[in-house]
mmCIF file with all atom_site columns, C-alpha atoms in Angstrom:
data_model
loop_
_atom_site.group_PDB
_atom_site.id
_atom_site.type_symbol
_atom_site.label_atom_id
_atom_site.label_alt_id
_atom_site.label_comp_id
_atom_site.label_asym_id
_atom_site.label_entity_id
_atom_site.label_seq_id
_atom_site.pdbx_PDB_ins_code
_atom_site.Cartn_x
_atom_site.Cartn_y
_atom_site.Cartn_z
_atom_site.occupancy
_atom_site.B_iso_or_equiv
_atom_site.pdbx_formal_charge
_atom_site.auth_seq_id
_atom_site.auth_comp_id
_atom_site.auth_asym_id
_atom_site.auth_atom_id
_atom_site.pdbx_PDB_model_num
ATOM 1   C CA . ASP A 1 1   ? -18.065 3.650   62.580 1.00 0.00 ? 1   ASP A CA 1
ATOM 2   C CA . ALA A 1 2   ? -15.912 1.012   63.674 1.00 0.00 ? 2   ALA A CA 1
ATOM 3   C CA . GLY A 1 3   ? -17.999 -1.987  63.364 1.00 0.00 ? 3   GLY A CA 1
ATOM 4   C CA . ILE A 1 4   ? -16.812 -5.102  65.273 1.00 0.00 ? 4   ILE A CA 1
ATOM 5   C CA . THR A 1 5   ? -13.694 -5.008  67.106 1.00 0.00 ? 5   THR A CA 1
ATOM 6   C CA . GLN A 1 6   ? -11.787 -7.128  69.135 1.00 0.00 ? 6   GLN A CA 1
ATOM 7   C CA . SER A 1 7   ? -9.143  -7.022  71.909 1.00 0.00 ? 7   SER A CA 1
ATOM 8   C CA . PRO A 1 8   ? -6.171  -7.857  72.059 1.00 0.00 ? 8   PRO A CA 1
ATOM 9   C CA . ARG A 1 9   ? -5.411  -8.777  68.926 1.00 0.00 ? 9   ARG A CA 1
ATOM 10  C CA . TYR A 1 10  ? -2.604  -10.680 70.038 1.00 0.00 ? 10  TYR A CA 1
ATOM 11  C CA . LYS A 1 11  ? -1.979  -12.416 73.483 1.00 0.00 ? 11  LYS A CA 1
ATOM 12  C CA . ILE A 1 12  ? 0.432   -15.010 74.595 1.00 0.00 ? 12  ILE A CA 1
ATOM 13  C CA . THR A 1 13  ? -0.261  -16.655 78.143 1.00 0.00 ? 13  THR A CA 1
ATOM 14  C CA . GLU A 1 14  ? 0.727   -19.104 80.122 1.00 0.00 ? 14  GLU A CA 1
ATOM 15  C CA . THR A 1 15  ? -0.989  -22.744 81.074 1.00 0.00 ? 15  THR A CA 1
ATOM 16  C CA . GLY A 1 16  ? -3.518  -21.844 83.904 1.00 0.00 ? 16  GLY A CA 1
ATOM 17  C CA . ARG A 1 17  ? -3.905  -18.296 83.785 1.00 0.00 ? 17  ARG A CA 1
ATOM 18  C CA . GLN A 1 18  ? -7.200  -16.622 83.285 1.00 0.00 ? 18  GLN A CA 1
ATOM 19  C CA . VAL A 1 19  ? -7.364  -14.562 79.840 1.00 0.00 ? 19  VAL A CA 1
ATOM 20  C CA . THR A 1 20  ? -10.294 -12.828 78.546 1.00 0.00 ? 20  THR A CA 1
ATOM 21  C CA . LEU A 1 21  ? -10.983 -11.558 74.850 1.00 0.00 ? 21  LEU A CA 1
ATOM 22  C CA . MET A 1 22  ? -13.140 -8.678  74.285 1.00 0.00 ? 22  MET A CA 1
ATOM 23  C CA . CYS A 1 23  ? -15.598 -7.989  71.463 1.00 0.00 ? 23  CYS A CA 1
ATOM 24  C CA . HIS A 1 24  ? -17.580 -5.009  71.089 1.00 0.00 ? 24  HIS A CA 1
ATOM 25  C CA . GLN A 1 25  ? -19.889 -4.144  68.081 1.00 0.00 ? 25  GLN A CA 1
ATOM 26  C CA . THR A 1 26  ? -21.435 -0.962  67.382 1.00 0.00 ? 26  THR A CA 1
ATOM 27  C CA . TRP A 1 27  ? -24.200 -1.964  64.987 1.00 0.00 ? 27  TRP A CA 1
ATOM 28  C CA . SER A 1 28  ? -26.608 -3.014  68.351 1.00 0.00 ? 28  SER A CA 1
ATOM 29  C CA . HIS A 1 29  ? -26.977 -6.361  66.735 1.00 0.00 ? 29  HIS A CA 1
ATOM 30  C CA . SER A 1 30  ? -28.980 -8.769  69.101 1.00 0.00 ? 30  SER A CA 1
ATOM 31  C CA . TYR A 1 31  ? -26.612 -11.893 68.123 1.00 0.00 ? 31  TYR A CA 1
ATOM 32  C CA . MET A 1 32  ? -22.871 -12.242 69.058 1.00 0.00 ? 32  MET A CA 1
ATOM 33  C CA . PHE A 1 33  ? -21.031 -15.072 68.292 1.00 0.00 ? 33  PHE A CA 1
ATOM 34  C CA . TRP A 1 34  ? -17.520 -16.761 69.244 1.00 0.00 ? 34  TRP A CA 1
ATOM 35  C CA . TYR A 1 35  ? -15.568 -18.740 67.313 1.00 0.00 ? 35  TYR A CA 1
ATOM 36  C CA . ARG A 1 36  ? -12.060 -20.536 67.122 1.00 0.00 ? 36  ARG A CA 1
ATOM 37  C CA . GLN A 1 37  ? -10.526 -21.713 63.807 1.00 0.00 ? 37  GLN A CA 1
ATOM 38  C CA . ASP A 1 38  ? -7.803  -23.860 63.647 1.00 0.00 ? 38  ASP A CA 1
ATOM 39  C CA . LEU A 1 39  ? -6.230  -25.831 60.702 1.00 0.00 ? 39  LEU A CA 1
ATOM 40  C CA . GLY A 1 40  ? -8.032  -28.719 59.792 1.00 0.00 ? 40  GLY A CA 1
ATOM 41  C CA . HIS A 1 41  ? -11.235 -27.636 61.952 1.00 0.00 ? 41  HIS A CA 1
ATOM 42  C CA . GLY A 1 42  ? -12.149 -24.384 60.157 1.00 0.00 ? 42  GLY A CA 1
ATOM 43  C CA . LEU A 1 43  ? -14.731 -22.380 62.371 1.00 0.00 ? 43  LEU A CA 1
ATOM 44  C CA . ARG A 1 44  ? -15.913 -23.682 65.204 1.00 0.00 ? 44  ARG A CA 1
ATOM 45  C CA . LEU A 1 45  ? -18.623 -22.009 67.706 1.00 0.00 ? 45  LEU A CA 1
ATOM 46  C CA . ILE A 1 46  ? -17.794 -21.783 71.358 1.00 0.00 ? 46  ILE A CA 1
ATOM 47  C CA . TYR A 1 47  ? -20.578 -19.851 72.972 1.00 0.00 ? 47  TYR A CA 1
ATOM 48  C CA . TYR A 1 48  ? -23.366 -17.448 71.039 1.00 0.00 ? 48  TYR A CA 1
ATOM 49  C CA . SER A 1 49  ? -25.847 -14.826 72.452 1.00 0.00 ? 49  SER A CA 1
ATOM 50  C CA . ALA A 1 50  ? -29.296 -13.875 71.199 1.00 0.00 ? 50  ALA A CA 1
ATOM 51  C CA . ALA A 1 51  ? -29.537 -10.589 73.560 1.00 0.00 ? 51  ALA A CA 1
ATOM 52  C CA . ALA A 1 52  ? -28.142 -9.065  76.018 1.00 0.00 ? 52  ALA A CA 1
ATOM 53  C CA . ASP A 1 53  ? -28.293 -11.709 79.376 1.00 0.00 ? 53  ASP A CA 1
ATOM 54  C CA . ILE A 1 54  ? -28.906 -14.423 77.062 1.00 0.00 ? 54  ILE A CA 1
ATOM 55  C CA . THR A 1 55  ? -26.533 -16.756 75.964 1.00 0.00 ? 55  THR A CA 1
ATOM 56  C CA . ASP A 1 56  ? -25.800 -20.592 74.839 1.00 0.00 ? 56  ASP A CA 1
ATOM 57  C CA . LYS A 1 57  ? -23.208 -22.975 74.195 1.00 0.00 ? 57  LYS A CA 1
ATOM 58  C CA . GLY A 1 58  ? -21.740 -23.723 70.866 1.00 0.00 ? 58  GLY A CA 1
ATOM 59  C CA . GLU A 1 59  ? -19.993 -26.885 69.412 1.00 0.00 ? 59  GLU A CA 1
ATOM 60  C CA . VAL A 1 60  ? -16.801 -26.365 72.062 1.00 0.00 ? 60  VAL A CA 1
ATOM 61  C CA . PRO A 1 61  ? -17.698 -24.571 74.709 1.00 0.00 ? 61  PRO A CA 1
ATOM 62  C CA . ASP A 1 62  ? -15.706 -26.537 77.389 1.00 0.00 ? 62  ASP A CA 1
ATOM 63  C CA . GLY A 1 63  ? -13.312 -24.323 79.335 1.00 0.00 ? 63  GLY A CA 1
ATOM 64  C CA . TYR A 1 64  ? -14.753 -21.015 77.899 1.00 0.00 ? 64  TYR A CA 1
ATOM 65  C CA . VAL A 1 65  ? -16.844 -18.739 79.882 1.00 0.00 ? 65  VAL A CA 1
ATOM 66  C CA . VAL A 1 66  ? -19.069 -15.652 78.626 1.00 0.00 ? 66  VAL A CA 1
ATOM 67  C CA . SER A 1 67  ? -21.107 -13.068 79.854 1.00 0.00 ? 67  SER A CA 1
ATOM 68  C CA . ARG A 1 68  ? -23.065 -10.513 77.952 1.00 0.00 ? 68  ARG A CA 1
ATOM 69  C CA . SER A 1 69  ? -24.574 -7.429  80.042 1.00 0.00 ? 69  SER A CA 1
ATOM 70  C CA . LYS A 1 70  ? -24.469 -5.069  77.498 1.00 0.00 ? 70  LYS A CA 1
ATOM 71  C CA . THR A 1 71  ? -25.868 -5.461  73.995 1.00 0.00 ? 71  THR A CA 1
ATOM 72  C CA . GLU A 1 72  ? -22.447 -4.155  72.543 1.00 0.00 ? 72  GLU A CA 1
ATOM 73  C CA . ASN A 1 73  ? -20.281 -6.281  74.362 1.00 0.00 ? 73  ASN A CA 1
ATOM 74  C CA . PHE A 1 74  ? -19.325 -10.024 74.074 1.00 0.00 ? 74  PHE A CA 1
ATOM 75  C CA . PRO A 1 75  ? -15.925 -10.912 76.365 1.00 0.00 ? 75  PRO A CA 1
ATOM 76  C CA . LEU A 1 76  ? -15.055 -14.815 76.389 1.00 0.00 ? 76  LEU A CA 1
ATOM 77  C CA . THR A 1 77  ? -12.842 -15.768 78.936 1.00 0.00 ? 77  THR A CA 1
ATOM 78  C CA . LEU A 1 78  ? -10.758 -18.839 79.517 1.00 0.00 ? 78  LEU A CA 1
ATOM 79  C CA . GLU A 1 79  ? -10.848 -19.507 83.008 1.00 0.00 ? 79  GLU A CA 1
ATOM 80  C CA . SER A 1 80  ? -7.664  -21.469 83.265 1.00 0.00 ? 80  SER A CA 1
ATOM 81  C CA . ALA A 1 81  ? -6.029  -21.400 79.835 1.00 0.00 ? 81  ALA A CA 1
ATOM 82  C CA . THR A 1 82  ? -4.200  -24.774 78.231 1.00 0.00 ? 82  THR A CA 1
ATOM 83  C CA . ARG A 1 83  ? -2.311  -25.495 75.359 1.00 0.00 ? 83  ARG A CA 1
ATOM 84  C CA . SER A 1 84  ? -5.096  -26.629 73.187 1.00 0.00 ? 84  SER A CA 1
ATOM 85  C CA . GLN A 1 85  ? -6.465  -23.514 73.601 1.00 0.00 ? 85  GLN A CA 1
ATOM 86  C CA . THR A 1 86  ? -3.872  -21.771 71.363 1.00 0.00 ? 86  THR A CA 1
ATOM 87  C CA . SER A 1 87  ? -5.856  -20.635 68.533 1.00 0.00 ? 87  SER A CA 1
ATOM 88  C CA . VAL A 1 88  ? -7.460  -17.650 66.538 1.00 0.00 ? 88  VAL A CA 1
ATOM 89  C CA . TYR A 1 89  ? -10.607 -16.382 67.915 1.00 0.00 ? 89  TYR A CA 1
ATOM 90  C CA . PHE A 1 90  ? -13.093 -14.564 65.836 1.00 0.00 ? 90  PHE A CA 1
ATOM 91  C CA . CYS A 1 91  ? -15.951 -12.704 67.391 1.00 0.00 ? 91  CYS A CA 1
ATOM 92  C CA . ALA A 1 92  ? -19.088 -12.114 64.612 1.00 0.00 ? 92  ALA A CA 1
ATOM 93  C CA . SER A 1 93  ? -22.824 -10.500 65.108 1.00 0.00 ? 93  SER A CA 1
ATOM 94  C CA . SER A 1 94  ? -25.879 -10.863 63.235 1.00 0.00 ? 94  SER A CA 1
ATOM 95  C CA . GLU A 1 95  ? -28.950 -8.525  63.273 1.00 0.00 ? 95  GLU A CA 1
ATOM 96  C CA . ALA A 1 96  ? -32.384 -9.903  64.590 1.00 0.00 ? 96  ALA A CA 1
ATOM 97  C CA . SER A 1 97  ? -35.107 -9.935  62.087 1.00 0.00 ? 97  SER A CA 1
ATOM 98  C CA . GLY A 1 98  ? -37.658 -11.740 60.112 1.00 0.00 ? 98  GLY A CA 1
ATOM 99  C CA . ALA A 1 99  ? -37.266 -15.056 58.676 1.00 0.00 ? 99  ALA A CA 1
ATOM 100 C CA . SER A 1 100 ? -36.838 -13.480 55.036 1.00 0.00 ? 100 SER A CA 1
ATOM 101 C CA . SER A 1 101 ? -33.339 -12.137 55.857 1.00 0.00 ? 101 SER A CA 1
ATOM 102 C CA . TYR A 1 102 ? -30.344 -13.823 55.416 1.00 0.00 ? 102 TYR A CA 1
ATOM 103 C CA . ASN A 1 103 ? -29.152 -13.281 58.844 1.00 0.00 ? 103 ASN A CA 1
ATOM 104 C CA . GLU A 1 104 ? -25.610 -12.848 57.624 1.00 0.00 ? 104 GLU A CA 1
ATOM 105 C CA . GLN A 1 105 ? -22.516 -12.910 60.514 1.00 0.00 ? 105 GLN A CA 1
ATOM 106 C CA . PHE A 1 106 ? -20.268 -10.195 60.223 1.00 0.00 ? 106 PHE A CA 1
ATOM 107 C CA . PHE A 1 107 ? -16.834 -10.837 61.592 1.00 0.00 ? 107 PHE A CA 1
ATOM 108 C CA . GLY A 1 108 ? -14.217 -8.764  63.889 1.00 0.00 ? 108 GLY A CA 1
ATOM 109 C CA . PRO A 1 109 ? -10.572 -8.713  62.958 1.00 0.00 ? 109 PRO A CA 1
ATOM 110 C CA . GLY A 1 110 ? -9.784  -11.742 65.454 1.00 0.00 ? 110 GLY A CA 1
ATOM 111 C CA . THR A 1 111 ? -7.512  -12.438 68.073 1.00 0.00 ? 111 THR A CA 1
ATOM 112 C CA . ARG A 1 112 ? -4.576  -14.558 67.976 1.00 0.00 ? 112 ARG A CA 1
ATOM 113 C CA . LEU A 1 113 ? -3.538  -16.579 71.222 1.00 0.00 ? 113 LEU A CA 1
ATOM 114 C CA . THR A 1 114 ? -1.055  -18.485 72.357 1.00 0.00 ? 114 THR A CA 1
ATOM 115 C CA . VAL A 1 115 ? -0.736  -20.493 75.199 1.00 0.00 ? 115 VAL A CA 1
ATOM 116 C CA . LEU A 1 116 ? 2.734   -21.763 76.374 1.00 0.00 ? 116 LEU A CA 1
ATOM 117 C CA . GLN B 2 1   ? -25.111 -34.557 61.395 1.00 0.00 ? 1   GLN B CA 1
ATOM 118 C CA . LYS B 2 2   ? -25.673 -31.600 59.294 1.00 0.00 ? 2   LYS B CA 1
ATOM 119 C CA . GLU B 2 3   ? -22.603 -31.235 56.987 1.00 0.00 ? 3   GLU B CA 1
ATOM 120 C CA . VAL B 2 4   ? -21.331 -28.875 54.609 1.00 0.00 ? 4   VAL B CA 1
ATOM 121 C CA . GLU B 2 5   ? -18.794 -30.296 52.480 1.00 0.00 ? 5   GLU B CA 1
ATOM 122 C CA . GLN B 2 6   ? -16.164 -28.612 50.286 1.00 0.00 ? 6   GLN B CA 1
ATOM 123 C CA . ASN B 2 7   ? -12.969 -29.296 48.282 1.00 0.00 ? 7   ASN B CA 1
ATOM 124 C CA . SER B 2 8   ? -10.035 -27.897 50.280 1.00 0.00 ? 8   SER B CA 1
ATOM 125 C CA . GLY B 2 9   ? -7.809  -27.322 47.123 1.00 0.00 ? 9   GLY B CA 1
ATOM 126 C CA . PRO B 2 10  ? -5.978  -25.593 46.242 1.00 0.00 ? 10  PRO B CA 1
ATOM 127 C CA . LEU B 2 11  ? -7.817  -24.579 43.466 1.00 0.00 ? 11  LEU B CA 1
ATOM 128 C CA . SER B 2 12  ? -5.599  -23.094 40.774 1.00 0.00 ? 12  SER B CA 1
ATOM 129 C CA . VAL B 2 13  ? -6.526  -20.928 38.147 1.00 0.00 ? 13  VAL B CA 1
ATOM 130 C CA . PRO B 2 14  ? -5.403  -18.405 35.550 1.00 0.00 ? 14  PRO B CA 1
ATOM 131 C CA . GLU B 2 15  ? -5.803  -14.548 35.791 1.00 0.00 ? 15  GLU B CA 1
ATOM 132 C CA . GLY B 2 16  ? -8.703  -13.349 33.713 1.00 0.00 ? 16  GLY B CA 1
ATOM 133 C CA . ALA B 2 17  ? -10.208 -17.124 33.975 1.00 0.00 ? 17  ALA B CA 1
ATOM 134 C CA . ILE B 2 18  ? -13.803 -18.223 35.816 1.00 0.00 ? 18  ILE B CA 1
ATOM 135 C CA . ALA B 2 19  ? -12.834 -19.693 39.152 1.00 0.00 ? 19  ALA B CA 1
ATOM 136 C CA . SER B 2 20  ? -15.745 -22.106 40.118 1.00 0.00 ? 20  SER B CA 1
ATOM 137 C CA . LEU B 2 21  ? -15.993 -23.089 43.904 1.00 0.00 ? 21  LEU B CA 1
ATOM 138 C CA . ASN B 2 22  ? -18.744 -25.851 45.090 1.00 0.00 ? 22  ASN B CA 1
ATOM 139 C CA . CYS B 2 23  ? -19.970 -26.675 47.958 1.00 0.00 ? 23  CYS B CA 1
ATOM 140 C CA . THR B 2 24  ? -22.449 -29.123 49.037 1.00 0.00 ? 24  THR B CA 1
ATOM 141 C CA . TYR B 2 25  ? -24.596 -29.668 52.136 1.00 0.00 ? 25  TYR B CA 1
ATOM 142 C CA . SER B 2 26  ? -26.358 -32.834 53.571 1.00 0.00 ? 26  SER B CA 1
ATOM 143 C CA . ASP B 2 27  ? -29.747 -31.370 55.413 1.00 0.00 ? 27  ASP B CA 1
ATOM 144 C CA . ARG B 2 28  ? -32.078 -30.715 52.909 1.00 0.00 ? 28  ARG B CA 1
ATOM 145 C CA . GLY B 2 29  ? -34.034 -28.075 55.042 1.00 0.00 ? 29  GLY B CA 1
ATOM 146 C CA . SER B 2 30  ? -31.031 -25.990 55.120 1.00 0.00 ? 30  SER B CA 1
ATOM 147 C CA . GLN B 2 31  ? -32.146 -22.869 53.396 1.00 0.00 ? 31  GLN B CA 1
ATOM 148 C CA . SER B 2 32  ? -29.665 -20.032 53.701 1.00 0.00 ? 32  SER B CA 1
ATOM 149 C CA . PHE B 2 33  ? -26.457 -20.004 52.108 1.00 0.00 ? 33  PHE B CA 1
ATOM 150 C CA . PHE B 2 34  ? -23.183 -17.680 52.216 1.00 0.00 ? 34  PHE B CA 1
ATOM 151 C CA . TRP B 2 35  ? -19.971 -17.584 50.906 1.00 0.00 ? 35  TRP B CA 1
ATOM 152 C CA . TYR B 2 36  ? -17.310 -15.893 52.719 1.00 0.00 ? 36  TYR B CA 1
ATOM 153 C CA . ARG B 2 37  ? -13.649 -14.979 51.227 1.00 0.00 ? 37  ARG B CA 1
ATOM 154 C CA . GLN B 2 38  ? -10.869 -15.174 53.709 1.00 0.00 ? 38  GLN B CA 1
ATOM 155 C CA . TYR B 2 39  ? -7.281  -13.857 53.210 1.00 0.00 ? 39  TYR B CA 1
ATOM 156 C CA . SER B 2 40  ? -4.215  -15.515 55.021 1.00 0.00 ? 40  SER B CA 1
ATOM 157 C CA . GLY B 2 41  ? -4.378  -13.695 58.614 1.00 0.00 ? 41  GLY B CA 1
ATOM 158 C CA . LYS B 2 42  ? -7.352  -12.259 58.497 1.00 0.00 ? 42  LYS B CA 1
ATOM 159 C CA . SER B 2 43  ? -10.688 -12.448 59.097 1.00 0.00 ? 43  SER B CA 1
ATOM 160 C CA . PRO B 2 44  ? -13.766 -13.970 56.842 1.00 0.00 ? 44  PRO B CA 1
ATOM 161 C CA . GLU B 2 45  ? -15.192 -11.245 54.852 1.00 0.00 ? 45  GLU B CA 1
ATOM 162 C CA . LEU B 2 46  ? -19.070 -11.850 53.388 1.00 0.00 ? 46  LEU B CA 1
ATOM 163 C CA . ILE B 2 47  ? -19.363 -11.891 49.717 1.00 0.00 ? 47  ILE B CA 1
ATOM 164 C CA . MET B 2 48  ? -22.713 -13.599 48.863 1.00 0.00 ? 48  MET B CA 1
ATOM 165 C CA . SER B 2 49  ? -26.015 -14.776 50.436 1.00 0.00 ? 49  SER B CA 1
ATOM 166 C CA . ILE B 2 50  ? -28.440 -17.169 48.588 1.00 0.00 ? 50  ILE B CA 1
ATOM 167 C CA . TYR B 2 51  ? -31.460 -18.540 49.610 1.00 0.00 ? 51  TYR B CA 1
ATOM 168 C CA . SER B 2 52  ? -33.539 -18.884 46.512 1.00 0.00 ? 52  SER B CA 1
ATOM 169 C CA . ASN B 2 53  ? -32.800 -21.343 43.599 1.00 0.00 ? 53  ASN B CA 1
ATOM 170 C CA . GLY B 2 54  ? -30.989 -20.113 41.063 1.00 0.00 ? 54  GLY B CA 1
ATOM 171 C CA . ASP B 2 55  ? -28.455 -17.687 40.164 1.00 0.00 ? 55  ASP B CA 1
ATOM 172 C CA . LYS B 2 56  ? -27.462 -14.479 42.279 1.00 0.00 ? 56  LYS B CA 1
ATOM 173 C CA . GLU B 2 57  ? -25.095 -12.098 40.789 1.00 0.00 ? 57  GLU B CA 1
ATOM 174 C CA . ASP B 2 58  ? -22.648 -9.446  42.193 1.00 0.00 ? 58  ASP B CA 1
ATOM 175 C CA . GLY B 2 59  ? -20.430 -7.463  40.339 1.00 0.00 ? 59  GLY B CA 1
ATOM 176 C CA . ARG B 2 60  ? -17.814 -10.544 39.149 1.00 0.00 ? 60  ARG B CA 1
ATOM 177 C CA . PHE B 2 61  ? -19.283 -12.810 41.441 1.00 0.00 ? 61  PHE B CA 1
ATOM 178 C CA . THR B 2 62  ? -22.201 -15.193 40.753 1.00 0.00 ? 62  THR B CA 1
ATOM 179 C CA . ALA B 2 63  ? -23.691 -17.489 43.580 1.00 0.00 ? 63  ALA B CA 1
ATOM 180 C CA . GLN B 2 64  ? -25.532 -20.460 42.077 1.00 0.00 ? 64  GLN B CA 1
ATOM 181 C CA . LEU B 2 65  ? -28.072 -22.492 44.459 1.00 0.00 ? 65  LEU B CA 1
ATOM 182 C CA . ASN B 2 66  ? -29.478 -26.069 43.427 1.00 0.00 ? 66  ASN B CA 1
ATOM 183 C CA . LYS B 2 67  ? -31.638 -27.183 46.517 1.00 0.00 ? 67  LYS B CA 1
ATOM 184 C CA . ALA B 2 68  ? -32.974 -30.400 44.681 1.00 0.00 ? 68  ALA B CA 1
ATOM 185 C CA . SER B 2 69  ? -28.855 -31.518 44.298 1.00 0.00 ? 69  SER B CA 1
ATOM 186 C CA . GLN B 2 70  ? -28.093 -30.045 47.541 1.00 0.00 ? 70  GLN B CA 1
ATOM 187 C CA . TYR B 2 71  ? -25.100 -27.842 45.826 1.00 0.00 ? 71  TYR B CA 1
ATOM 188 C CA . VAL B 2 72  ? -24.382 -24.329 45.932 1.00 0.00 ? 72  VAL B CA 1
ATOM 189 C CA . SER B 2 73  ? -21.514 -22.753 43.827 1.00 0.00 ? 73  SER B CA 1
ATOM 190 C CA . LEU B 2 74  ? -19.585 -19.233 43.613 1.00 0.00 ? 74  LEU B CA 1
ATOM 191 C CA . LEU B 2 75  ? -18.508 -18.758 40.247 1.00 0.00 ? 75  LEU B CA 1
ATOM 192 C CA . ILE B 2 76  ? -15.241 -15.751 40.321 1.00 0.00 ? 76  ILE B CA 1
ATOM 193 C CA . ARG B 2 77  ? -15.620 -14.055 36.396 1.00 0.00 ? 77  ARG B CA 1
ATOM 194 C CA . ASP B 2 78  ? -12.336 -12.503 35.676 1.00 0.00 ? 78  ASP B CA 1
ATOM 195 C CA . SER B 2 79  ? -10.160 -13.835 38.434 1.00 0.00 ? 79  SER B CA 1
ATOM 196 C CA . GLN B 2 80  ? -7.574  -11.496 39.572 1.00 0.00 ? 80  GLN B CA 1
ATOM 197 C CA . PRO B 2 81  ? -4.648  -12.344 41.950 1.00 0.00 ? 81  PRO B CA 1
ATOM 198 C CA . SER B 2 82  ? -6.296  -10.612 44.429 1.00 0.00 ? 82  SER B CA 1
ATOM 199 C CA . ASP B 2 83  ? -9.022  -12.873 44.680 1.00 0.00 ? 83  ASP B CA 1
ATOM 200 C CA . SER B 2 84  ? -6.479  -15.643 45.897 1.00 0.00 ? 84  SER B CA 1
ATOM 201 C CA . ALA B 2 85  ? -7.714  -16.692 49.149 1.00 0.00 ? 85  ALA B CA 1
ATOM 202 C CA . THR B 2 86  ? -9.835  -19.289 50.877 1.00 0.00 ? 86  THR B CA 1
ATOM 203 C CA . TYR B 2 87  ? -13.371 -19.489 50.445 1.00 0.00 ? 87  TYR B CA 1
ATOM 204 C CA . LEU B 2 88  ? -16.002 -20.746 52.978 1.00 0.00 ? 88  LEU B CA 1
ATOM 205 C CA . CYS B 2 89  ? -19.218 -22.230 52.364 1.00 0.00 ? 89  CYS B CA 1
ATOM 206 C CA . ALA B 2 90  ? -22.081 -21.716 55.483 1.00 0.00 ? 90  ALA B CA 1
ATOM 207 C CA . ALA B 2 91  ? -25.488 -22.978 55.354 1.00 0.00 ? 91  ALA B CA 1
ATOM 208 C CA . ARG B 2 92  ? -28.304 -22.155 58.140 1.00 0.00 ? 92  ARG B CA 1
ATOM 209 C CA . HIS B 2 93  ? -31.194 -24.569 58.961 1.00 0.00 ? 93  HIS B CA 1
ATOM 210 C CA . PRO B 2 94  ? -34.622 -23.180 59.282 1.00 0.00 ? 94  PRO B CA 1
ATOM 211 C CA . ASN B 2 95  ? -34.952 -24.917 62.377 1.00 0.00 ? 95  ASN B CA 1
ATOM 212 C CA . ALA B 2 96  ? -31.844 -23.704 63.734 1.00 0.00 ? 96  ALA B CA 1
ATOM 213 C CA . GLY B 2 97  ? -34.725 -21.443 65.507 1.00 0.00 ? 97  GLY B CA 1
ATOM 214 C CA . ASN B 2 98  ? -33.685 -17.999 66.807 1.00 0.00 ? 98  ASN B CA 1
ATOM 215 C CA . ASN B 2 99  ? -30.151 -18.825 67.701 1.00 0.00 ? 99  ASN B CA 1
ATOM 216 C CA . ARG B 2 100 ? -28.969 -17.920 64.139 1.00 0.00 ? 100 ARG B CA 1
ATOM 217 C CA . LYS B 2 101 ? -26.254 -20.776 63.996 1.00 0.00 ? 101 LYS B CA 1
ATOM 218 C CA . LEU B 2 102 ? -24.656 -21.887 60.938 1.00 0.00 ? 102 LEU B CA 1
ATOM 219 C CA . ILE B 2 103 ? -22.687 -24.665 59.769 1.00 0.00 ? 103 ILE B CA 1
ATOM 220 C CA . TRP B 2 104 ? -19.155 -24.028 58.171 1.00 0.00 ? 104 TRP B CA 1
ATOM 221 C CA . GLY B 2 105 ? -17.498 -25.738 55.384 1.00 0.00 ? 105 GLY B CA 1
ATOM 222 C CA . LEU B 2 106 ? -13.658 -26.446 56.115 1.00 0.00 ? 106 LEU B CA 1
ATOM 223 C CA . GLY B 2 107 ? -13.142 -24.023 52.953 1.00 0.00 ? 107 GLY B CA 1
ATOM 224 C CA . THR B 2 108 ? -11.422 -24.127 49.626 1.00 0.00 ? 108 THR B CA 1
ATOM 225 C CA . SER B 2 109 ? -7.926  -22.537 48.835 1.00 0.00 ? 109 SER B CA 1
ATOM 226 C CA . LEU B 2 110 ? -7.816  -20.630 45.146 1.00 0.00 ? 110 LEU B CA 1
ATOM 227 C CA . ALA B 2 111 ? -4.833  -19.481 43.664 1.00 0.00 ? 111 ALA B CA 1
ATOM 228 C CA . VAL B 2 112 ? -5.066  -16.842 40.926 1.00 0.00 ? 112 VAL B CA 1
ATOM 229 C CA . ASN B 2 113 ? -1.911  -16.971 39.004 1.00 0.00 ? 113 ASN B CA 1
ATOM 230 C CA . PRO B 2 114 ? -0.882  -14.116 36.757 1.00 0.00 ? 114 PRO B CA 1
#
């Protein structure tokens, strides 16, 4: 049982190129999230999804696009990569449950992206 | 602006001591709180979650929540060098609706010295 996986783990690209980061979870969690983590800024939410075909913006969505056609997959696309998008990207998931649940988020291993 | 504040550290403790990590939050409506551990170059890993006032224990870890004072703490007993990591505090506000978003602190770096 892989849990939540991300690919690629490392990516180097050039300014202006399109890049897609993949996230796959095997828990059938309803919620999925994309974060970026940078020194001095901590974890910042890019986009999240409550279910297939339901997505919404987070704190720093500009320059990113997401889709979620299947519950288990939540790809993140940088349409035209910029140097400021050099970062570590984490995908996370959380199950949909009642108000009494803690609604913990579980993280994938991350993708380290460098934009030259 | 909802915020979660942590001392960035580094917090340095000797092996076998108790490490105390603190977190304060600004939104009195926050109800669920989470502690994550993040080793350098790795992803955050959930350690504890708490939403009731008081203490919650799990092995060497104890989470403490005081809603009146708006702080959450994590105690690590018998600290080991393997506990050396950055500890992230996060809070969820109930009025976040069904989006399950968390508000994250910047983390406290802990170093346990042999």
